[in-house]
C-alpha cells in the first residue's frame, strides 16, 4: 500500500510538472481576434494576457463606439484564449495521470 502511495505521489508530481510546462508554453501561444469590419484587432496569449491592440483612427472619433468594439472584440478573444487554455491544461493533466478515473 505504501508503494502505491509513493507511486501516486510521483504521478501527481509528474502531472504538476506537465501542467506547469503547458502554462509556460501557453504564454507563447498567440490568439488573434478582430471586429467584423477589422477596425479593431487584438492579440493575446492563451494565458489571456493582452499583447497588442490595433484601433482604426475612425473609432477614435466616437468614444461610445470604441467602447462597444473593445468589449465585443476583447470578449471574443478572451473566450477563444480560455478555450485553448482549458483544453491544453486538461490534456496535460490527463497525460500526467493515466489510469485515474475521471481525468
PDB file of N, CA and C in Angstrom, residues 33-41 59 69 73 76:
ATOM      1  N   UNK A  33      -7.827  38.229 -32.711  1.00  0.00           N
ATOM      2  CA  UNK A  33      -9.267  38.443 -32.912  1.00  0.00           C
ATOM      3  C   UNK A  33      -9.436  39.836 -33.486  1.00  0.00           C
ATOM      4  N   UNK A  34     -10.469  39.997 -34.293  1.00  0.00           N
ATOM      5  CA  UNK A  34     -10.746  41.298 -34.900  1.00  0.00           C
ATOM      6  C   UNK A  34     -12.246  41.523 -34.936  1.00  0.00           C
ATOM      7  N   UNK A  35     -12.622  42.801 -34.966  1.00  0.00           N
ATOM      8  CA  UNK A  35     -14.031  43.123 -35.152  1.00  0.00           C
ATOM      9  C   UNK A  35     -14.430  42.690 -36.563  1.00  0.00           C
ATOM     10  N   UNK A  36     -15.717  42.582 -36.800  1.00  0.00           N
ATOM     11  CA  UNK A  36     -16.198  42.115 -38.106  1.00  0.00           C
ATOM     12  C   UNK A  36     -15.678  42.963 -39.262  1.00  0.00           C
ATOM     13  N   UNK A  37     -15.489  44.244 -39.038  1.00  0.00           N
ATOM     14  CA  UNK A  37     -15.011  45.137 -40.098  1.00  0.00           C
ATOM     15  C   UNK A  37     -13.510  45.436 -39.995  1.00  0.00           C
ATOM     16  N   UNK A  38     -12.823  44.725 -39.135  1.00  0.00           N
ATOM     17  CA  UNK A  38     -11.370  44.863 -38.928  1.00  0.00           C
ATOM     18  C   UNK A  38     -10.931  46.246 -38.448  1.00  0.00           C
ATOM     19  N   UNK A  39     -11.818  47.003 -37.839  1.00  0.00           N
ATOM     20  CA  UNK A  39     -11.444  48.314 -37.314  1.00  0.00           C
ATOM     21  C   UNK A  39     -10.753  48.206 -35.959  1.00  0.00           C
ATOM     22  N   UNK A  40     -10.875  47.052 -35.338  1.00  0.00           N
ATOM     23  CA  UNK A  40     -10.215  46.800 -34.057  1.00  0.00           C
ATOM     24  C   UNK A  40      -9.650  45.390 -34.096  1.00  0.00           C
ATOM     25  N   UNK A  41      -8.368  45.282 -33.762  1.00  0.00           N
ATOM     26  CA  UNK A  41      -7.711  43.978 -33.726  1.00  0.00           C
ATOM     27  C   UNK A  41      -7.012  43.837 -32.387  1.00  0.00           C
ATOM     28  N   UNK A  59     -12.426  54.947 -35.246  1.00  0.00           N
ATOM     29  CA  UNK A  59     -13.018  54.614 -33.953  1.00  0.00           C
ATOM     30  C   UNK A  59     -12.631  55.608 -32.866  1.00  0.00           C
ATOM     31  N   UNK A  69     -16.807  48.333 -29.411  1.00  0.00           N
ATOM     32  CA  UNK A  69     -15.874  47.488 -30.164  1.00  0.00           C
ATOM     33  C   UNK A  69     -14.918  46.755 -29.218  1.00  0.00           C
ATOM     34  N   UNK A  73     -14.931  42.696 -29.021  1.00  0.00           N
ATOM     35  CA  UNK A  73     -13.744  42.034 -29.569  1.00  0.00           C
ATOM     36  C   UNK A  73     -12.897  41.401 -28.466  1.00  0.00           C
ATOM     37  N   UNK A  76     -14.593  38.189 -27.247  1.00  0.00           N
ATOM     38  CA  UNK A  76     -14.405  37.082 -28.197  1.00  0.00           C
ATOM     39  C   UNK A  76     -12.996  36.512 -28.081  1.00  0.00           C
TER      40      UNK A  76
END
